[in-house]
Amino acid sequence: MKAILLSLLSALPAAVAPRAQVTALRAGHLLNGDGKVTKNALVLISGGKILAVKPGGALPAGAEVVDARDLWVTPALVDCGSSMGLAPGNATEEDREVEPAVRAADALDLTDPAFKRALASGVGTICVLPGSKDVISGLAAIVRFTGKDGAPRIVNPAAALVAAMGRDPVAGNIRFPSSHYFRRPTTRMGTVWLFRKAFFDARAASPDTKDPGIRILREALAGRLPLRILARPEFDIRTALNLAEEFNLRVAAVDEAQEAWRVAALLRSARVPAALAPSTRISRADMVKQEWNFAARAAAAGIPAAIQTGRGGGGLSLIAQARTAYRLGMEKGAAFRAVTLVPARILGMEKRIGSLEKGKDADLVLWKGDPFGPAGKVVCVFCGGRKVYGRTPSSKEGSK
Amino acid sequence: MRRNTLFWISSLLGALPALPAPAQDVLVLRAGKILVAPGKVLPRGTMVVREGKVFALGRDLATPAGAKELDFPTAVVVPGWVDSWTQATSAGETQELSTAWTPEIRAADALDLESPLWERFARWGVTSVVVTPDPAQVGGGLACLVKTGRKARLVEKALFLQFSLTSRARNRERPPTSLAGQVALIRRNFRKAPKEGPLARALSGKLPALFACRTPAEVQAALRLAAEFHLPKVLLEAPQACRPLPSLLEGSGVGLILTPPGKEAPPWSLGIPAALAGKGLPFAFASACPSYPPVELRLLPAPARRRGLDPVRALAAVTVTPARLLDLSWRIGSLRLGRDADFLVLDGPPAHPGSRILSVFVEGRPVWTAPAGAAKESPK
Amino acid sequence: MNWIAPGRGGPPGSSLPALLLPLLLLSPQAGAGRKAGPPRPRRKAPLLIRVGKAYLGTGKVLEPAAILVARGKILAIGKHLPLPKGAKVLDLSGLTAAPGLVDPWAATFLAPSDRRTPHDPAGPTSSGLVRIRPSQARDLLLAGVTALCVTPPGKDGLGPRLAAAALDPSGTPRPILALSGLSLRFSQAGPKDPLAPLRIYKALKKAFEKARDYKEKRDKAQKEEKEFQKKWKEYLAALRKLRPRKKALGKKAPSSRPKASKPSGPKAASRPASGPGRKKTATRPSARKGKVPPRPKRPAPFRIDPAQEVLAAALERKIPVRIEAHTSLEVKKALQLAWEFELRAVLVEPWEVDPEDLDRAARMGITVLYGPLDRAAPGYGEPGFRQDILATFEKAGVPVALGTRGFLSPRFLRDQAALARAMGLSPGGAFRAVTLYAARASGIEALAGSLEKGKRADILFFAGDPADPALPPRRVMLGGKFLPKEVRL
């Protein structure tokens, strides 16, 4: 009896609720998932989510049609590491080297035109990282264009804990003794020492401590808060993975990782993706030997690789970085996944974004021309089923 | 309706027998026009001031015995200007460099009431000055209210609690060094705020909290903090040259104090006050002395008026609105009954910059009079 | 030495009669003069504008008024003007006319690096002017500023030369006068170095005396050159008279020699007759006796020194000299310098002045220039500052000019005038401080600054009181052309 009642009650909302408006998108080329191209595909969107993706078929009755038969359709791109909206001085809090409670979300300027530019280049989700001048610099934030008229909004102000290996935290610490910055670390060993000390102290602190930093480190120790570690050369990547293993931390990604292909086996067995630095920037920091095709090598070695626009603003848009990596040898499918599926997984949002599948958010981009071709241009961007940028192509056929 | 009420009250009071009062405490002022508040003019009116407060307003009021009489048949009487954000103490006296969190500091403790600065304020028509601690501390301190003149008076010791998110509070040599650090510091200290004290009063709404900002990122950070801690009464101090200000403040219920734009004001910055007025957001103009010396506050909105700000709101931004934002409208900002009798006597309409100040009164006492023989209106 | 840059006026030769037109077209100088400079207004017909009220900028107010504008200049202004043939009429009876504002102390049109490096008289200022963005130029024009005097920074002592330029909606500077003034500065060391003004006075006096010598030498050299030219012409003419012409060689030579009797006899036949074959042995001047004037000697070439030229122009009272003097001692020395060398002096920011210097300044016809009163004035908020300094000068009869000094955008010029009014300047004085007296301090008083016959047609039309800074101008006329209405915000 109870079961019947429960089933009836659960069925009621579905019966009573008005059927949400279905939008049918006819795509000339659909670039989705692993990088496969489907011609003349049909994407059905309802209630901000994807209902179905079919390789062609009839339009459902009463559907609003978006005719993109001469356009390419891809899921909205995901930028898993950038410093948009952060003024250069605001990126890192350098009071101490371990600042887990500082949030990049607190210093974000959502009116920064860089966000508009990113949207106009097809990016739907951005992860903003604090700077790399501290060993543990704080919490990253995830921004999506869900506001009015596509305005950016912070959807997660504490998405990941950001740490840095190498010489970035050391920079500026070798000074005259009376300076506030005359402190550890001044070497790589010091950086690792501070990292380990922070987690040791977090473990050893009393359970009801009020210190927000310790509480955040505890979350990371429990695996509830993922970590993003900056490591460029292969010995730093090795160190990062060792530390993660020591403290049983969940590493969401290794940032920049120009030499990831050298430790491919390690990354594969630890199942840690690499959020690669843009190929257009040649880094000489940390004694890294950046090969011109490091992205291609990482993909060929089987590491799940994502491409990010990186800290330090300016530079090419995300799709331009993916195009460059493709032209420098990265396999096209891998380059496509590097800006869609892999970063979605890094941000922990693979159930919602990253590809156009049933149940995921309807974030897609219409392109004029192949996005990986030289003339690919964004025509229209949808976020959650709503158009947030550009002009929808006029529908030529009405619903039948 | 308002005027009728005034008329009846004043005539009633005029009909009463003259109350016994010491002669120097009662002042009867007759003027060509009395601007009770911007938009409310009493032509050929009389104002009776008793013990420093506006006792009666109307036409043809009876003069109590022994009262001092002043007659300005062609002049306009306006409320004294209110300067709502200054650090009018000597440089550095409220700048506590050793630490960033100092909510117990009071600007009132660092005042020099003998300074000739107050007389200069009075000469420019500013009768009430809000002195705040230096925005070099994140958890700044309590602001105070001073009445100007040769004998300046401190009238309010704790007006609001100031927090600074500006780059002045960020220091390369002492924490915090970044905006995110400033916000983290504020958040940390709000969470472990003591049960009593100015911080507790600010968190519960008994004391307004003012955030000093300069860039759009800082304004957004302030609004986020206000939302996170559900601060009931929030004020923002921002420069005019902050472009997204109207869209950011829309619907937030936050009062705004505008400071003059910097050296090279970009052209759009002059249109910000008009945009704010268009969205119905209240704002006050402040001089941010000493970075902008005491000068006729009335001239500050003139460039904004060229870009569409209406004259009533421009005048209100230096009188009624700052009083309202600071919860002081029971005391200053207008010449309504019961308020302090702080007024200026001008020789022309207040909207026109050519009208000069003839005398300045603070709480019924004259604190400055223009030297006799000042150049009259000569034809061009 | 043409001080007026090629402009709408054009070089004087452009209006010569048609007879000499081919010569003009061939001569490169005239061609250059015509090609360079802003394009001429297309309007050939004069324009008569009728307004409700006009503030001329000289102290006179006309109500109603009519202004006749042609070729970018004001031809006539008066209460009622007769309508000339072919003129168009524009009725703006609801508006008040006022002259375009002049900012005498501006850093607009200067490249950012030029705003920091100190200049000296040798450095050309007008060729270093850079464009501003059209939106910036329109913003300034809509605030009423039509001309400015570009003032680069300088060192103590001799400073840079000034250039006056008109604004243009495209952002290009239109030079009105390439050299419109000279800047001098007494030390800014203040109490740290109390004797600095005396030292600088000595240095400046020496500089001007040197310039005086240079001027004398230059004038002498010019005179000698003129003399030489005259003598050379005479010499050539005399030569031409003595030397037989080529054509006339075939005929009997009209020589002044005594006629040689024709020899007869057999020897005469062999001698060739006078003709082309005959050797011209007798035509060399050295062969002649006593009829030829001596060849004039060319004077030694005189090298023009551009820095000294500027000082010489100042001595000739062609350009005003701005002397920055703050304390009463500096003011005294500045006035002494101006008196000795009969300079058209403009005192810049005198914050204190003795009463007798005040009278001297009034008698010498000196103008006084101030920068932004609320921002740059030293010690503005401090007790020693005399807030009535402007009114003091005005009462003594010394005109006061106001500028923005590059600390503020020239857009805020009218706000400065309002502030000056609040500080005690009379309304007329405050108005003229940004129009006529500003033009006087910039050296372009003859060309701009008021609505008078012969000046540039830079006119602002207000729907109210021009002195109210809250009121923007309704229409702006620049050089005889109205700014398009769509430009308005």
PDB file of C-alpha atoms in Angstrom, chain C residues 25-148:
ATOM      1  CA  LEU C  25      53.185  78.387 -58.637  1.00  0.00           C
ATOM      2  CA  LEU C  26      56.727  77.832 -59.680  1.00  0.00           C
ATOM      3  CA  SER C  27      58.254  79.096 -56.471  1.00  0.00           C
ATOM      4  CA  PRO C  28      58.515  76.201 -54.023  1.00  0.00           C
ATOM      5  CA  GLN C  29      57.957  78.316 -50.921  1.00  0.00           C
ATOM      6  CA  ALA C  30      54.466  79.395 -51.831  1.00  0.00           C
ATOM      7  CA  GLY C  31      53.587  75.902 -52.874  1.00  0.00           C
ATOM      8  CA  ALA C  32      54.683  74.559 -49.541  1.00  0.00           C
ATOM      9  CA  GLY C  33      52.759  77.263 -47.763  1.00  0.00           C
ATOM     10  CA  ARG C  34      49.576  76.414 -49.546  1.00  0.00           C
ATOM     11  CA  LYS C  35      49.820  72.635 -49.203  1.00  0.00           C
ATOM     12  CA  ALA C  36      50.671  72.523 -45.495  1.00  0.00           C
ATOM     13  CA  GLY C  37      48.143  73.536 -42.845  1.00  0.00           C
ATOM     14  CA  PRO C  38      44.548  72.540 -42.222  1.00  0.00           C
ATOM     15  CA  PRO C  39      42.048  72.354 -45.071  1.00  0.00           C
ATOM     16  CA  ARG C  40      40.211  75.591 -45.675  1.00  0.00           C
ATOM     17  CA  PRO C  41      36.552  75.731 -44.808  1.00  0.00           C
ATOM     18  CA  ARG C  42      34.470  75.171 -47.848  1.00  0.00           C
ATOM     19  CA  ARG C  43      32.023  77.843 -46.887  1.00  0.00           C
ATOM     20  CA  LYS C  44      32.614  80.866 -49.041  1.00  0.00           C
ATOM     21  CA  ALA C  45      29.500  82.689 -48.019  1.00  0.00           C
ATOM     22  CA  PRO C  46      29.615  84.479 -44.687  1.00  0.00           C
ATOM     23  CA  LEU C  47      27.309  83.349 -41.887  1.00  0.00           C
ATOM     24  CA  LEU C  48      25.312  85.735 -39.759  1.00  0.00           C
ATOM     25  CA  ILE C  49      24.362  84.328 -36.371  1.00  0.00           C
ATOM     26  CA  ARG C  50      21.711  86.033 -34.285  1.00  0.00           C
ATOM     27  CA  VAL C  51      21.823  85.272 -30.578  1.00  0.00           C
ATOM     28  CA  GLY C  52      19.848  86.408 -27.593  1.00  0.00           C
ATOM     29  CA  LYS C  53      22.870  87.538 -25.628  1.00  0.00           C
ATOM     30  CA  ALA C  54      26.587  87.643 -26.216  1.00  0.00           C
ATOM     31  CA  TYR C  55      29.376  87.942 -23.673  1.00  0.00           C
ATOM     32  CA  LEU C  56      32.177  89.390 -25.720  1.00  0.00           C
ATOM     33  CA  GLY C  57      34.896  88.457 -23.280  1.00  0.00           C
ATOM     34  CA  THR C  58      36.164  92.027 -23.060  1.00  0.00           C
ATOM     35  CA  GLY C  59      33.683  93.080 -20.407  1.00  0.00           C
ATOM     36  CA  LYS C  60      30.933  94.106 -22.794  1.00  0.00           C
ATOM     37  CA  VAL C  61      27.634  92.299 -23.016  1.00  0.00           C
ATOM     38  CA  LEU C  62      25.384  92.673 -26.043  1.00  0.00           C
ATOM     39  CA  GLU C  63      21.734  91.851 -25.853  1.00  0.00           C
ATOM     40  CA  PRO C  64      20.615  90.884 -28.468  1.00  0.00           C
ATOM     41  CA  ALA C  65      23.653  90.360 -30.659  1.00  0.00           C
ATOM     42  CA  ALA C  66      24.626  89.409 -34.168  1.00  0.00           C
ATOM     43  CA  ILE C  67      27.921  87.862 -35.232  1.00  0.00           C
ATOM     44  CA  LEU C  68      29.188  87.729 -38.797  1.00  0.00           C
ATOM     45  CA  VAL C  69      31.544  84.839 -39.440  1.00  0.00           C
ATOM     46  CA  ALA C  70      33.460  84.134 -42.600  1.00  0.00           C
ATOM     47  CA  ARG C  71      36.518  82.087 -43.470  1.00  0.00           C
ATOM     48  CA  GLY C  72      36.954  81.001 -39.892  1.00  0.00           C
ATOM     49  CA  LYS C  73      37.153  84.537 -38.542  1.00  0.00           C
ATOM     50  CA  ILE C  74      34.745  86.968 -36.975  1.00  0.00           C
ATOM     51  CA  LEU C  75      34.147  89.737 -39.491  1.00  0.00           C
ATOM     52  CA  ALA C  76      31.897  91.843 -37.341  1.00  0.00           C
ATOM     53  CA  ILE C  77      29.918  91.745 -34.138  1.00  0.00           C
ATOM     54  CA  GLY C  78      27.306  94.120 -32.876  1.00  0.00           C
ATOM     55  CA  LYS C  79      23.775  94.507 -31.689  1.00  0.00           C
ATOM     56  CA  HIS C  80      22.309  94.616 -35.160  1.00  0.00           C
ATOM     57  CA  LEU C  81      24.286  93.976 -38.286  1.00  0.00           C
ATOM     58  CA  PRO C  82      23.212  94.517 -41.856  1.00  0.00           C
ATOM     59  CA  LEU C  83      22.920  91.342 -43.864  1.00  0.00           C
ATOM     60  CA  PRO C  84      25.682  91.243 -46.483  1.00  0.00           C
ATOM     61  CA  LYS C  85      24.937  89.892 -49.922  1.00  0.00           C
ATOM     62  CA  GLY C  86      25.027  86.133 -50.156  1.00  0.00           C
ATOM     63  CA  ALA C  87      25.224  85.589 -46.419  1.00  0.00           C
ATOM     64  CA  LYS C  88      23.315  82.818 -44.677  1.00  0.00           C
ATOM     65  CA  VAL C  89      21.423  83.551 -41.498  1.00  0.00           C
ATOM     66  CA  LEU C  90      21.272  81.314 -38.448  1.00  0.00           C
ATOM     67  CA  ASP C  91      18.806  82.197 -35.740  1.00  0.00           C
ATOM     68  CA  LEU C  92      19.922  81.094 -32.274  1.00  0.00           C
ATOM     69  CA  SER C  93      17.954  83.688 -30.379  1.00  0.00           C
ATOM     70  CA  GLY C  94      17.402  81.440 -27.389  1.00  0.00           C
ATOM     71  CA  LEU C  95      21.093  80.940 -26.768  1.00  0.00           C
ATOM     72  CA  THR C  96      23.894  82.970 -25.253  1.00  0.00           C
ATOM     73  CA  ALA C  97      27.186  83.290 -27.090  1.00  0.00           C
ATOM     74  CA  ALA C  98      30.547  83.276 -25.356  1.00  0.00           C
ATOM     75  CA  PRO C  99      34.092  83.026 -26.656  1.00  0.00           C
ATOM     76  CA  GLY C 100      35.747  79.628 -26.764  1.00  0.00           C
ATOM     77  CA  LEU C 101      37.859  78.863 -23.735  1.00  0.00           C
ATOM     78  CA  VAL C 102      41.621  78.961 -23.886  1.00  0.00           C
ATOM     79  CA  ASP C 103      43.723  76.835 -21.552  1.00  0.00           C
ATOM     80  CA  PRO C 104      47.006  78.720 -21.140  1.00  0.00           C
ATOM     81  CA  TRP C 105      48.847  75.994 -19.272  1.00  0.00           C
ATOM     82  CA  ALA C 106      48.172  72.566 -20.669  1.00  0.00           C
ATOM     83  CA  ALA C 107      50.080  69.360 -21.231  1.00  0.00           C
ATOM     84  CA  THR C 108      47.728  68.063 -23.891  1.00  0.00           C
ATOM     85  CA  PHE C 109      49.388  67.110 -27.175  1.00  0.00           C
ATOM     86  CA  LEU C 110      52.605  66.277 -25.378  1.00  0.00           C
ATOM     87  CA  ALA C 111      53.956  62.758 -25.564  1.00  0.00           C
ATOM     88  CA  PRO C 112      54.217  61.129 -22.116  1.00  0.00           C
ATOM     89  CA  SER C 113      58.020  61.210 -22.177  1.00  0.00           C
ATOM     90  CA  ASP C 114      57.957  64.888 -23.097  1.00  0.00           C
ATOM     91  CA  ARG C 115      55.877  65.601 -20.039  1.00  0.00           C
ATOM     92  CA  ARG C 116      58.704  64.419 -17.830  1.00  0.00           C
ATOM     93  CA  THR C 117      61.903  65.570 -19.473  1.00  0.00           C
ATOM     94  CA  PRO C 118      62.772  69.226 -18.927  1.00  0.00           C
ATOM     95  CA  HIS C 119      62.996  71.281 -22.117  1.00  0.00           C
ATOM     96  CA  ASP C 120      64.964  74.402 -23.023  1.00  0.00           C
ATOM     97  CA  PRO C 121      64.488  77.133 -25.624  1.00  0.00           C
ATOM     98  CA  ALA C 122      66.508  75.243 -28.218  1.00  0.00           C
ATOM     99  CA  GLY C 123      64.087  72.365 -28.273  1.00  0.00           C
ATOM    100  CA  PRO C 124      61.250  72.825 -30.720  1.00  0.00           C
ATOM    101  CA  THR C 125      57.944  72.307 -29.000  1.00  0.00           C
ATOM    102  CA  SER C 126      55.535  72.590 -31.888  1.00  0.00           C
ATOM    103  CA  SER C 127      57.121  69.806 -33.886  1.00  0.00           C
ATOM    104  CA  GLY C 128      56.931  67.519 -30.886  1.00  0.00           C
ATOM    105  CA  LEU C 129      53.146  67.711 -30.611  1.00  0.00           C
ATOM    106  CA  VAL C 130      51.367  64.400 -30.839  1.00  0.00           C
ATOM    107  CA  ARG C 131      47.789  63.546 -31.596  1.00  0.00           C
ATOM    108  CA  ILE C 132      45.229  62.763 -28.970  1.00  0.00           C
ATOM    109  CA  ARG C 133      42.350  60.361 -29.454  1.00  0.00           C
ATOM    110  CA  PRO C 134      39.340  61.811 -31.288  1.00  0.00           C
ATOM    111  CA  SER C 135      37.119  60.931 -28.342  1.00  0.00           C
ATOM    112  CA  GLN C 136      39.375  62.926 -26.026  1.00  0.00           C
ATOM    113  CA  ALA C 137      39.391  65.882 -28.415  1.00  0.00           C
ATOM    114  CA  ARG C 138      35.608  65.835 -28.692  1.00  0.00           C
ATOM    115  CA  ASP C 139      35.324  65.653 -24.931  1.00  0.00           C
ATOM    116  CA  LEU C 140      37.480  68.763 -24.558  1.00  0.00           C
ATOM    117  CA  LEU C 141      35.583  70.618 -27.268  1.00  0.00           C
ATOM    118  CA  LEU C 142      32.273  69.782 -25.689  1.00  0.00           C
ATOM    119  CA  ALA C 143      33.592  71.176 -22.429  1.00  0.00           C
ATOM    120  CA  GLY C 144      34.213  74.431 -24.290  1.00  0.00           C
ATOM    121  CA  VAL C 145      38.000  74.406 -24.657  1.00  0.00           C
ATOM    122  CA  THR C 146      38.921  75.472 -28.183  1.00  0.00           C
ATOM    123  CA  ALA C 147      42.571  76.436 -27.915  1.00  0.00           C
ATOM    124  CA  LEU C 148      45.423  75.617 -25.606  1.00  0.00           C
TER     125      LEU C 148
END
